[in-house]
Coordinates of C-alpha atoms in Angstrom, one line a residue:
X1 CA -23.5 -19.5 21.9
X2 CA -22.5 -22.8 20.0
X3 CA -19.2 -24.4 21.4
X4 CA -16.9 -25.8 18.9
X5 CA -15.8 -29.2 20.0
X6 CA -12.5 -30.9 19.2
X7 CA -12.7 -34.0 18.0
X8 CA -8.7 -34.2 17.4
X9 CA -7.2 -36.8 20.0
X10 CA -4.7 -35.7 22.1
X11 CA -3.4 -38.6 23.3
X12 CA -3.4 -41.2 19.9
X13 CA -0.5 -42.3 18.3
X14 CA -1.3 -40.2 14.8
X15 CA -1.6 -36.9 16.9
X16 CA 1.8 -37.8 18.5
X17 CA 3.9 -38.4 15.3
X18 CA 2.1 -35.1 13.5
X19 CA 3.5 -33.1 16.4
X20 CA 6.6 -34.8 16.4
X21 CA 7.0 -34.1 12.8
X22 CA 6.4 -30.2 13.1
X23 CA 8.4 -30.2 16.0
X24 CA 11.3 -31.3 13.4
X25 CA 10.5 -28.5 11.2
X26 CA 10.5 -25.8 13.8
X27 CA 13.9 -27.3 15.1
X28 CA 14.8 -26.9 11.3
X29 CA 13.9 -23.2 11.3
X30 CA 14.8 -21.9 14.1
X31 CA 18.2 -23.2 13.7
X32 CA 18.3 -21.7 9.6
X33 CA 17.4 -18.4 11.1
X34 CA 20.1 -18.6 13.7
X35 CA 22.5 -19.4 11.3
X36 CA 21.8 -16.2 8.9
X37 CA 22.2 -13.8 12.5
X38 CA 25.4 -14.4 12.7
X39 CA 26.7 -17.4 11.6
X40 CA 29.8 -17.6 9.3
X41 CA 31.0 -14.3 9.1
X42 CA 33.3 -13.8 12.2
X43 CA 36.0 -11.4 10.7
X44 CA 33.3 -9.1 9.4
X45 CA 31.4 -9.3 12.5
X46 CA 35.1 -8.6 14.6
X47 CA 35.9 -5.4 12.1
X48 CA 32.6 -4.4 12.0
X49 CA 33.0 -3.8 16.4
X50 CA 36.6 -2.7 16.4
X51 CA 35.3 0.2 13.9
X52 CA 33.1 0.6 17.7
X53 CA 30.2 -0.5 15.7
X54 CA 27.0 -2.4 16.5
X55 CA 25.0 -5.5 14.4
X56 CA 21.9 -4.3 13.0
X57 CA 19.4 -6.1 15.0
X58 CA 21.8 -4.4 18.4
X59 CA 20.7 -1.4 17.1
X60 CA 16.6 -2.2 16.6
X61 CA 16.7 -3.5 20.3
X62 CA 18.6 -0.3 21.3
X63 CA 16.1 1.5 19.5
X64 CA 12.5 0.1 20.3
X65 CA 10.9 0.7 23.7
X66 CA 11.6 -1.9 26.5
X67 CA 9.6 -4.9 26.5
X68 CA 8.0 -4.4 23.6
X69 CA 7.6 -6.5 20.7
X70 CA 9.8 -6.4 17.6
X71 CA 8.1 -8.2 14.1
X72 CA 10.9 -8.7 12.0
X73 CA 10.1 -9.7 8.6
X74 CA 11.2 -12.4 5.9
X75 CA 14.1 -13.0 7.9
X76 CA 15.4 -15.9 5.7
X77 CA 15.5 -13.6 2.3
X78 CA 18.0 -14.9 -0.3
X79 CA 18.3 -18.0 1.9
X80 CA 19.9 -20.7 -0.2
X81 CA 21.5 -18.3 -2.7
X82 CA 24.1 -17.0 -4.0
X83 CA 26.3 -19.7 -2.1
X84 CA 24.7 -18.4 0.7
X85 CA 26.8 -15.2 1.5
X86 CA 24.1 -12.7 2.0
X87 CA 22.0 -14.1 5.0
X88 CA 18.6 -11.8 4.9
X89 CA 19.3 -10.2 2.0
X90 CA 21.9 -7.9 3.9
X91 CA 19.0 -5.8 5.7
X92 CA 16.8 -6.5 8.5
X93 CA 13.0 -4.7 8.4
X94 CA 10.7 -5.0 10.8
X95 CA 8.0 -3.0 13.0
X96 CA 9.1 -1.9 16.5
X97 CA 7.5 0.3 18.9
X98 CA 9.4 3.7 19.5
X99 CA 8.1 5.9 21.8
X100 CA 5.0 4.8 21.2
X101 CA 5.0 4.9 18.0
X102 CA 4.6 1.9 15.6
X103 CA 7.8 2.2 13.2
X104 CA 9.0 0.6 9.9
X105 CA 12.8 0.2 10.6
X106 CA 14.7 -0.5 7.8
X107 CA 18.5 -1.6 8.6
X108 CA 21.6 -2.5 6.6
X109 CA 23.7 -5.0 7.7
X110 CA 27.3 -3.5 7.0
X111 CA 28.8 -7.3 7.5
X112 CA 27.1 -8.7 4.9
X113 CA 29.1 -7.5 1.6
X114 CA 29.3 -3.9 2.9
X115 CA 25.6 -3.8 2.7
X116 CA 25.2 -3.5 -0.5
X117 CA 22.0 -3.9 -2.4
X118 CA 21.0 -7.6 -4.3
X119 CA 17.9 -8.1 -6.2
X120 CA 16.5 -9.6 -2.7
X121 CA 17.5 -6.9 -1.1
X122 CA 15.5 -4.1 -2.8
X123 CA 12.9 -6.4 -2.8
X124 CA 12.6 -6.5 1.2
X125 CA 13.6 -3.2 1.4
X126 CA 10.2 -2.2 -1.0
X127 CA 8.0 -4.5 0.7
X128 CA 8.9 -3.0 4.1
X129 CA 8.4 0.5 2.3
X130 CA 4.8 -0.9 1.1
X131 CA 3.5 -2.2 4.3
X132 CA 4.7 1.0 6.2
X133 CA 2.6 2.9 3.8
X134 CA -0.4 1.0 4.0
X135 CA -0.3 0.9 7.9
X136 CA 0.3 4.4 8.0
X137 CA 4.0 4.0 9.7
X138 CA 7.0 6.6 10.3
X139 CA 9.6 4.8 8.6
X140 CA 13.3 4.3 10.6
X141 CA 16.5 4.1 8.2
X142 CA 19.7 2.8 10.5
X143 CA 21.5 3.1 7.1
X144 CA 25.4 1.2 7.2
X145 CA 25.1 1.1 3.4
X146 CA 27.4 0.4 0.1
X147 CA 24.6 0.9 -2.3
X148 CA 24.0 -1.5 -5.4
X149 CA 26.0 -5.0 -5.8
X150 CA 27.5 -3.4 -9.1
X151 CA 28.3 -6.7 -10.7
X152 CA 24.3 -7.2 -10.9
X153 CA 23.4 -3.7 -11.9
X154 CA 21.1 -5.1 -14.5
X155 CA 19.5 -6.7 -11.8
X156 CA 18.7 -3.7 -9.2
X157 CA 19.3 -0.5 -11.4
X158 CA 16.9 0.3 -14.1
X159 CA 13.6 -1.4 -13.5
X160 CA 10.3 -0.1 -12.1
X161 CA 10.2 -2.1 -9.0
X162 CA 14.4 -1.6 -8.7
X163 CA 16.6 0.5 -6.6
X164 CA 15.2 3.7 -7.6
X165 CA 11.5 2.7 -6.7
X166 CA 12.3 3.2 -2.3
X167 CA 13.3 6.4 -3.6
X168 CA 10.5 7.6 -5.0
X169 CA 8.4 5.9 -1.7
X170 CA 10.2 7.5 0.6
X171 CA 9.5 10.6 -1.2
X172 CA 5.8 9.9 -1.3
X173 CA 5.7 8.6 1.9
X174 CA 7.2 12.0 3.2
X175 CA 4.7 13.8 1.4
X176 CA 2.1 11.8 2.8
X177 CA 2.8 13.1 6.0
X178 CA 4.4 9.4 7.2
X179 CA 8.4 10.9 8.7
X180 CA 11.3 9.5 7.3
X181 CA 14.3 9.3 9.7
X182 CA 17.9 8.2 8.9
X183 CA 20.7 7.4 11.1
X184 CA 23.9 7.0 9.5
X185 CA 26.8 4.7 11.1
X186 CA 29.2 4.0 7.8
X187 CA 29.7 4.8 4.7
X188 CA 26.9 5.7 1.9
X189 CA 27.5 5.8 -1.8
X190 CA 26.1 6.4 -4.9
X191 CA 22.3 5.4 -4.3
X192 CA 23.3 4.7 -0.5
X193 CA 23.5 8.6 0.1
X194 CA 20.2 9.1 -1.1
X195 CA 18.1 7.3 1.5
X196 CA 19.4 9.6 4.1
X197 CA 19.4 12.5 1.9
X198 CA 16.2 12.0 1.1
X199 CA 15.4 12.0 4.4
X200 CA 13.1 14.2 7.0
X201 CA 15.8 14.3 9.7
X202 CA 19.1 12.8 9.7
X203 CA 21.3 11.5 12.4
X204 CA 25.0 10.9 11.9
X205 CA 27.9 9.2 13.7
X206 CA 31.3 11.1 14.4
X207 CA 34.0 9.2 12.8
X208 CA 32.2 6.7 11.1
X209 CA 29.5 8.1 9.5
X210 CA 30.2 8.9 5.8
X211 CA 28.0 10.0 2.8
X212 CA 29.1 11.1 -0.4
X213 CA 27.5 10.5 -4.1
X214 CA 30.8 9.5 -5.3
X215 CA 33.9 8.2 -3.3
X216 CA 37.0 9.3 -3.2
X217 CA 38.9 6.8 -5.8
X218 CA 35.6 7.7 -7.9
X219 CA 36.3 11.8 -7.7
X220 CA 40.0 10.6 -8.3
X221 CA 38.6 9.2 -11.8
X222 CA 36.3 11.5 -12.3
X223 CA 38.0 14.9 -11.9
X224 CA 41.1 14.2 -11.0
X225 CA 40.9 15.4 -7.3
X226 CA 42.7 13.9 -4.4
X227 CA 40.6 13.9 -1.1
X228 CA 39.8 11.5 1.9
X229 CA 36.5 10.5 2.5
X230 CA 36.5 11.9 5.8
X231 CA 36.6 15.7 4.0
X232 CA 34.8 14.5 1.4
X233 CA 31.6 13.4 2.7
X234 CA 32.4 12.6 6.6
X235 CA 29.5 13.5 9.8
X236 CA 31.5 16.6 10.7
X237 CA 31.6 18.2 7.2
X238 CA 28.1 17.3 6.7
X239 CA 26.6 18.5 10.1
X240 CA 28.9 21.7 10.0
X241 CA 29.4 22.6 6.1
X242 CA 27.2 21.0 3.8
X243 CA 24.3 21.0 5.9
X244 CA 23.3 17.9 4.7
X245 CA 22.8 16.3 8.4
X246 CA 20.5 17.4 11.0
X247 CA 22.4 15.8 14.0
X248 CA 26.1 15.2 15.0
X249 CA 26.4 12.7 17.9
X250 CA 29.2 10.8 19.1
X251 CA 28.2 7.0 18.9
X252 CA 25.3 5.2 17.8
X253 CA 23.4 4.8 21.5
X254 CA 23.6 8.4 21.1
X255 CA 22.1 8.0 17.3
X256 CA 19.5 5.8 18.9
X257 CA 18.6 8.3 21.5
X258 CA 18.2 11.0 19.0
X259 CA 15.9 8.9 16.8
X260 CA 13.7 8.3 20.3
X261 CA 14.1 12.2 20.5
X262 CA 12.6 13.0 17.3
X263 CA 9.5 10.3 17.4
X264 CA 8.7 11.3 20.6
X265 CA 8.9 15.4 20.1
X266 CA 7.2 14.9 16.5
X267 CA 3.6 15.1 17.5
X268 CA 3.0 12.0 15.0
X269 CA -0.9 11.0 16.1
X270 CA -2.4 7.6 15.9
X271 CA -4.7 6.3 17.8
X272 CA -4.1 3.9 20.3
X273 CA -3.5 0.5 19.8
X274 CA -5.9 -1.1 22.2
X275 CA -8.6 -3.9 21.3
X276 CA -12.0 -3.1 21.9
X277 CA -12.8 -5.7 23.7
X278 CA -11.1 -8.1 26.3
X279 CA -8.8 -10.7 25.0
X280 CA -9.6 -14.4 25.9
X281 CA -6.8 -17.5 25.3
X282 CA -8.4 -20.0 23.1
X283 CA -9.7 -23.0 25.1
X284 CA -7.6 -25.3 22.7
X285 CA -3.7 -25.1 23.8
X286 CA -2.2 -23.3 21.0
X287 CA 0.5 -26.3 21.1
X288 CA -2.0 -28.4 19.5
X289 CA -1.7 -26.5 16.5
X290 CA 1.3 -29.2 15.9
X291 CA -0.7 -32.2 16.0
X292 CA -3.8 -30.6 14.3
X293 CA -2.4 -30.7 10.7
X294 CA -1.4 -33.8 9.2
X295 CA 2.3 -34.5 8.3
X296 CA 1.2 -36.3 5.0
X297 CA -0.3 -33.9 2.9
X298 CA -3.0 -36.1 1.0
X299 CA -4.4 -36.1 4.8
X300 CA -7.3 -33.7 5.1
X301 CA -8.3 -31.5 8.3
X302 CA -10.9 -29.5 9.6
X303 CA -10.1 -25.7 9.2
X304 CA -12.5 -25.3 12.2
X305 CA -9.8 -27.0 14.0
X306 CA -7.2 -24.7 13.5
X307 CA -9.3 -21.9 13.5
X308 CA -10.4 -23.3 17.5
X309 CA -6.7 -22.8 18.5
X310 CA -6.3 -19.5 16.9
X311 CA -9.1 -17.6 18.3
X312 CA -10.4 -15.8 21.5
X313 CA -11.9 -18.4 24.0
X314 CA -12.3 -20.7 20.6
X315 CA -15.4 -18.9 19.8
X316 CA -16.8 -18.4 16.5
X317 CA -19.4 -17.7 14.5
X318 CA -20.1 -20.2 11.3
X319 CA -21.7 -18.2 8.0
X320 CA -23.2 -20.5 5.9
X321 CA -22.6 -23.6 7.8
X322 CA -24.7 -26.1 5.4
X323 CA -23.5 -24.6 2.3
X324 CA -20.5 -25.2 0.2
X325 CA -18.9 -26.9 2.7
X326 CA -15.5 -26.9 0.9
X327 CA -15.2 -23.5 2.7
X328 CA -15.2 -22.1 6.2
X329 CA -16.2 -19.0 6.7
X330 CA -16.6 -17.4 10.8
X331 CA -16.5 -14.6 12.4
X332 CA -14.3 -14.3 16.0
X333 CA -11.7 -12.4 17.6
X334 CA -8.3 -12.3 17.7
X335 CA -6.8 -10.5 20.9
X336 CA -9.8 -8.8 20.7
X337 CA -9.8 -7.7 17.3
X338 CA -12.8 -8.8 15.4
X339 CA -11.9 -11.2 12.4
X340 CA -13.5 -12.8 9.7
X341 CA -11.9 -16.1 8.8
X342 CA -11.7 -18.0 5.3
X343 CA -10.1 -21.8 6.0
X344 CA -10.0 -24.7 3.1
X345 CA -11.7 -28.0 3.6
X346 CA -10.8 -28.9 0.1
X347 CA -11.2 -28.0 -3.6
X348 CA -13.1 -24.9 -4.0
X349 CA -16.8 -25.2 -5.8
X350 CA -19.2 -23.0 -7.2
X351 CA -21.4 -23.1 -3.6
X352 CA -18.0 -22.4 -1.8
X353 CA -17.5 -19.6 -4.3
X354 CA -20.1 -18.0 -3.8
X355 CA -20.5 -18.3 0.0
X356 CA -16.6 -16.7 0.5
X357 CA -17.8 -13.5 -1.8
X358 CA -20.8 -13.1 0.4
X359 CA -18.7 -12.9 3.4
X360 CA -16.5 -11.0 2.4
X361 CA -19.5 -8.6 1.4
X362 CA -20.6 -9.1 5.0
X363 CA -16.9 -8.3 6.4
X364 CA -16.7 -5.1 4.4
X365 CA -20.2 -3.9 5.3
X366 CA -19.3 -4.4 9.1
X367 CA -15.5 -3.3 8.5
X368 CA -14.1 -6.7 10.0
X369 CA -10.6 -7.0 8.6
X370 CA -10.2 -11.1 6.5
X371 CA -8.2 -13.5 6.9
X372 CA -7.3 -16.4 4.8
X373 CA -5.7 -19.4 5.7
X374 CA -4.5 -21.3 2.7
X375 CA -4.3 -25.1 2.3
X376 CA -5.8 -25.5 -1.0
X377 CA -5.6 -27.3 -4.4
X378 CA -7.5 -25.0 -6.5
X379 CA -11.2 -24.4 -8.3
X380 CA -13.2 -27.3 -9.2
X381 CA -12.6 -28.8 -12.3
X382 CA -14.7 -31.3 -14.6
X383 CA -17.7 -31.4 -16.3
X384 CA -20.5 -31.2 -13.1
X385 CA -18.2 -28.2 -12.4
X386 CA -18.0 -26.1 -15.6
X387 CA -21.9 -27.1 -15.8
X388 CA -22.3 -24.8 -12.5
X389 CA -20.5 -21.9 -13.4
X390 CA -17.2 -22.4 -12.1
X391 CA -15.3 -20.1 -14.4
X392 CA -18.2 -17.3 -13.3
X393 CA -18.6 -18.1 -9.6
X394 CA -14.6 -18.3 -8.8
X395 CA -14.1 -15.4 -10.5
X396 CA -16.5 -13.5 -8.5
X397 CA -15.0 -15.1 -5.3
X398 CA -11.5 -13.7 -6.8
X399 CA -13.2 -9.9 -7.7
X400 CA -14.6 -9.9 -4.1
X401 CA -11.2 -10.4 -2.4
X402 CA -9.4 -8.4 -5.0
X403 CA -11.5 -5.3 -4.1
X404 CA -12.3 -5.9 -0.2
X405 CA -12.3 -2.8 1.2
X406 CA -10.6 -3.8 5.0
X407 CA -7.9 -5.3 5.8
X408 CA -6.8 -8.9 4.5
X409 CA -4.2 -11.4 6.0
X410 CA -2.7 -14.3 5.1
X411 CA -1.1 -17.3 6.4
X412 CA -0.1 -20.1 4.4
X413 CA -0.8 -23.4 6.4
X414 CA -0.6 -26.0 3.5
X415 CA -1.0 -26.1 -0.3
X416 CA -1.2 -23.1 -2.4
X417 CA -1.9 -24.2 -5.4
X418 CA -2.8 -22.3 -8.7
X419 CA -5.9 -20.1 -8.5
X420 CA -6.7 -21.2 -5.2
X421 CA -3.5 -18.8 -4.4
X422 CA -5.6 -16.3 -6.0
X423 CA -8.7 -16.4 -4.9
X424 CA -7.8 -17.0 -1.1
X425 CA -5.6 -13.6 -0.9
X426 CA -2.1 -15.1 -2.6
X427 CA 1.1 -12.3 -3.1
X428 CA 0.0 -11.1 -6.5
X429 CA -3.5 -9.8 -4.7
X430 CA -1.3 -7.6 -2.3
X431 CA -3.0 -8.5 1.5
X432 CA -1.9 -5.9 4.1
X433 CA 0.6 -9.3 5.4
X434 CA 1.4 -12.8 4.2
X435 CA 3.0 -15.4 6.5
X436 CA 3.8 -19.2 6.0
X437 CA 4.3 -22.2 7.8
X438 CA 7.1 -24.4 7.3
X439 CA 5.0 -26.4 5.4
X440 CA 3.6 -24.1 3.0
X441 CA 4.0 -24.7 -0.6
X442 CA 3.5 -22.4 -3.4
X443 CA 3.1 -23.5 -7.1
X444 CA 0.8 -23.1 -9.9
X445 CA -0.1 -27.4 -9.6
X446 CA 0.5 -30.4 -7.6
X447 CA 3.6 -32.4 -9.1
X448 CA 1.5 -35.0 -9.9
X449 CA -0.8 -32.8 -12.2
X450 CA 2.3 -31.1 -13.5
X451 CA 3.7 -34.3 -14.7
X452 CA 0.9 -36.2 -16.0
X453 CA 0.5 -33.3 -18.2
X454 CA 3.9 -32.2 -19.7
X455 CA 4.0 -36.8 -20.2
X456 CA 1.1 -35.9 -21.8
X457 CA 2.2 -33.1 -23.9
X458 CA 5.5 -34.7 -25.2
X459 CA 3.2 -37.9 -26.3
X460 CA 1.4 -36.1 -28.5
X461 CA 4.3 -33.8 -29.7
X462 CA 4.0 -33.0 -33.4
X463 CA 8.0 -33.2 -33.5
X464 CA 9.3 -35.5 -35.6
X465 CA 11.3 -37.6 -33.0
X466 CA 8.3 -39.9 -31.5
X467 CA 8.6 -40.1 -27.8
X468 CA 10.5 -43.0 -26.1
X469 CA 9.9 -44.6 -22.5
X470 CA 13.4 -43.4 -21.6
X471 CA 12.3 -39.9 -22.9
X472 CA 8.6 -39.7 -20.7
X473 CA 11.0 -41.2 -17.7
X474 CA 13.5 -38.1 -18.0
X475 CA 10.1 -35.8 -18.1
X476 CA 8.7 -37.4 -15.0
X477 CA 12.1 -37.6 -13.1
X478 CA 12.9 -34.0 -13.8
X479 CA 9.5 -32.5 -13.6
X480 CA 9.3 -34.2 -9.9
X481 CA 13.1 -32.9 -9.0
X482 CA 11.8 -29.0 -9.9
X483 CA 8.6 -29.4 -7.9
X484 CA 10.9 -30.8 -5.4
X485 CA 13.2 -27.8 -5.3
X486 CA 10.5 -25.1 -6.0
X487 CA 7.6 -26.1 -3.4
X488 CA 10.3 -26.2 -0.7
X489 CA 9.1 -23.1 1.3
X490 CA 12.5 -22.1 2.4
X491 CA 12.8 -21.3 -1.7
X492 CA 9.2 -19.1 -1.0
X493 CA 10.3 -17.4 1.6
X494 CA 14.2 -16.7 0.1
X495 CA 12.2 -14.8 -2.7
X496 CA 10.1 -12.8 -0.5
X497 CA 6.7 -14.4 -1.7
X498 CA 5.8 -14.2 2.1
X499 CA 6.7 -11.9 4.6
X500 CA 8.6 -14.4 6.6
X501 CA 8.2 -18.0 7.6
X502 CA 6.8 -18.6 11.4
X503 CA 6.2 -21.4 14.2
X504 CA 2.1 -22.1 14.1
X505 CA 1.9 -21.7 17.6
X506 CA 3.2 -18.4 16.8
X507 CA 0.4 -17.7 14.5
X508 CA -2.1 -16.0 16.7
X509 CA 0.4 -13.8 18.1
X510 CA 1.6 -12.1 15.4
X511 CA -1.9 -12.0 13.7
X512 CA -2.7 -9.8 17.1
X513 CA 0.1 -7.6 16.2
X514 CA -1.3 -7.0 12.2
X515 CA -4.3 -6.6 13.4
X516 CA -3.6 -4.0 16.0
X517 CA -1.6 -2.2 13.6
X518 CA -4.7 -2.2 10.9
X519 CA -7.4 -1.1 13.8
X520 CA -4.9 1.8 14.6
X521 CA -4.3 3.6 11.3
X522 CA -4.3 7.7 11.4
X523 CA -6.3 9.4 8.9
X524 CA -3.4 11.5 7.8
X525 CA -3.5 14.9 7.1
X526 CA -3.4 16.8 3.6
X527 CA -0.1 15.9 1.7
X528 CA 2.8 18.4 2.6
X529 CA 6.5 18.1 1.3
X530 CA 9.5 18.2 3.5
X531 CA 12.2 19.8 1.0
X532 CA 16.1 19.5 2.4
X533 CA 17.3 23.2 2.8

């Protein structure tokens, strides 16, 4: 086989101040995902145990088999907004191991305004519900939940993609053969009550445990009745009258323990998640992965250089390797798992085009799952470009992707700019996960392109005012301040257009855990509906 040889210098002075630089960043966000655990909130946190109550992510580590890996997602959602008082949109999702089992767990975090649902929110909440779908996974509700942040109702309420859309998936998923499981530890409202209720099997808490479609100030209103919620809607009643619950227990490690119970006597079949072949570390420390990538962004790099520190033993396979350079295109493994890898080495041309839709023809014809890694400006432009078919040869490049048959990942490294999101697997082209660096950036231009043209634009307005220097200045000024703001990626990831931001040297890790999850998808079996009795 041909070995792949680094010619990235370890020991020079640029190397150093690159991995000094992302070791800033990864400083930067570890510290902004500590601070939305747990971080300015202490009363809520100290009512939330005297109630004898545990945090949401107590709860997934109580829940997931020992030693196992947990891959929360989009951990800094709504980071940055609304004055920063609802730290991961209120809910932690992620996939854990229980029993077994891969799970979608799904929990409300009760100290972050009651756990009530923001735009963010439902958002996360629907991705998780997506990705559990796709992957074929049991999904795990530790519901603590106040329903919809009612000053924003027009927000979360009546849309297509709004609150009442994880309804209707959790009703599809169920009758898709994928279990939904609810535990409830506090009060549910309104829409809150119906993601246990609609529910396969539901666990609830003595004493704490409430669900009820209305409260009791709004039954008060409503028909004039005086009740507690305890009698109204509490785990006793429910377990014992209404029926409503499957499972009384007495606290939540007991809640947890029932939850085990039910995945592990629920004869829920996948296969196993084991690689098909042996797993070899790359020969390139992972580390480098810090130094690899420039810290100025008008610095080019060699994908193949990131791809050597991402992949078993640094082993790969170049398609094409004289052809359109401007993309990279191999074949590897990740922890086993065959890939097939797209990586940018600049602007995207016709030749590169047409060389990534060919691969990914190959990787659909041999079932290897794709994944992109993004650092890219965009098609082509110009007149040599239009000449050779651009418009026709990017488009097939896009159609290819768009309809891939296996699996497709991606990981935000760099730039992400206009179709080049597109056509290398951006959020709107729905890849089975999306994960960015810290120094990702999303936006439909560079700042620079953005600028020249709205100058541009306003020079050759039509209006009657004529443009003035002071006027172009203002355009330039606030044109740069919005890119600014918007290409930060802690605004990407705070509106969920990537699953969650991670350390590179991270990267291969989790892409062994996506992977292993795509290799292991059940065929399911013919669609049967679980109706509450």
């Amino acid at each position: 086989m041909a070995v792949f040889n680094s010619k990235i210098n370890v020991t020079s002075d640029d190397y150093r101040d690159n991995s000094r630089f992302y070791q800033q960043l990864i400083e930067r966000l570890q510290l902004e995902q500590k601070k939305v655990i747990a971080d300015g909130r202490d009363a809520q946190i100290n009512r939330h145990r005297e109630r004898g109550k545990l945090l949401p992510r107590e709860r997934i580590d109580m829940l997931v088999d020992t030693n196992t890996a947990f891959m929360e997602l989009s951990t800094l959602a709504a980071w940055g907004q609304y004055n920063g008082g609802v730290p991961s949109a209120g809910v932690i999702t992620g996939i854990g191991i229980i029993e077994g089992v891969p799970c979608m767990i799904v929990a409300n975090d009760a100290t972050v305004k009651a756990g009530s649902f923001f735009p963010e929110t439902i958002k996360k909440h629907l991705r998780a519900q997506e990705i559990a779908e796709q992957q074929r996974l049991p999904c795990i509700y530790l519901v603590d939940c106040g329903g919809g942040y009612l000053p924003m109702q027009d927000k979360f309420f009546p849309d297509r993609d709004s609150f009442g859309n994880t309804f209707f998936r959790q009703c599809r998923m169920s009758h898709m053969g994928l279990p939904q499981i609810s535990a409830v530890f506090g009060g549910c409202t309104a829409g809150g009550a119906y993601i246990p209720a609609l529910s396969d099997d539901l666990v609830m808490v003595k004493g704490n445990a409430r669900i009820h479609l209305g409260g009791p100030s709004i039954v008060k209103i409503a028909i004039n009745e005086n009740i507690d919620g305890e009698t109204l809607g509490g785990a006793e009643m429910h377990s014992r009258i209404s029926g409503v619950s499957d499972q009384l227990v007495d606290d939540e490690p007991a809640a947890m323990a029932m939850i085990r119970e039910v995945i592990a006597k629920g004869n829920f079949k996948r296969p196993a998640m084991l690689s098909p072949k042996l797993s070899k570390a790359p020969r390139y420390d992972v580390n480098e992965l810090l130094g690899v990538v420039s810290r100025d962004r008008k610095v080019p790099y060699d994908a193949r250089e990131v791809i050597a520190r991402l992949v078993d033993d640094s082993d790969f396979h170049e398609f094409k390797p004289l052809y359109g350079s401007e993309i990279i295109a191999v074949n590897a493994a990740i922890h086993g798992y065959p890939i097939g890898i797209i990586g940018n080495n600049g602007p995207i041309t016709s030749a590169a085009s047409l060389k990534a839709a060919h691969f990914i023809e190959t990787c659909n014809q041999r079932d290897i799952p794709i994944l992109f890694l993004q650092n890219v400006t965009g098609y082509m432009v110009g007149k040599d470009a239009e000449h050779n078919g651009i418009a026709k040869n990017s488009a097939k490049m896009v159609y290819a992707m768009a309809t891939a048959r296996v699996p497709r990942m991606t990981i935000m490294i760099g730039g992400s700019y206009g179709a080049g999101n597109y056509g290398m697997c951006g959020r709107g082209f729905w890849p089975d996960f999306l994960f960015a660096w810290p120094t990702a950036e999303v936006a439909a231009m560079s700042a620079d392109i953005c600028t020249n043209i709205l100058v541009e634009l306003r020079k050759n307005s039509v209006s009657s005012d004529k443009a003035t220097a002071d006027d172009l200045t203002k355009i330039e000024a606030d044109t740069r301040a919005m890119f600014d703001k918007q290409n930060d990626p802690y605004y990407a990831t705070s509106r969920l257009w990537d699953d969650g931001l991670i350390d590179p040297r991270d990267t291969r890790d989790v892409l062994g855990l996506c992977l292993a999850l795509c290799a292991s998808r059940p065929e399911l079996p013919e669609p049967y509906s679980v109706y509450r009795m």
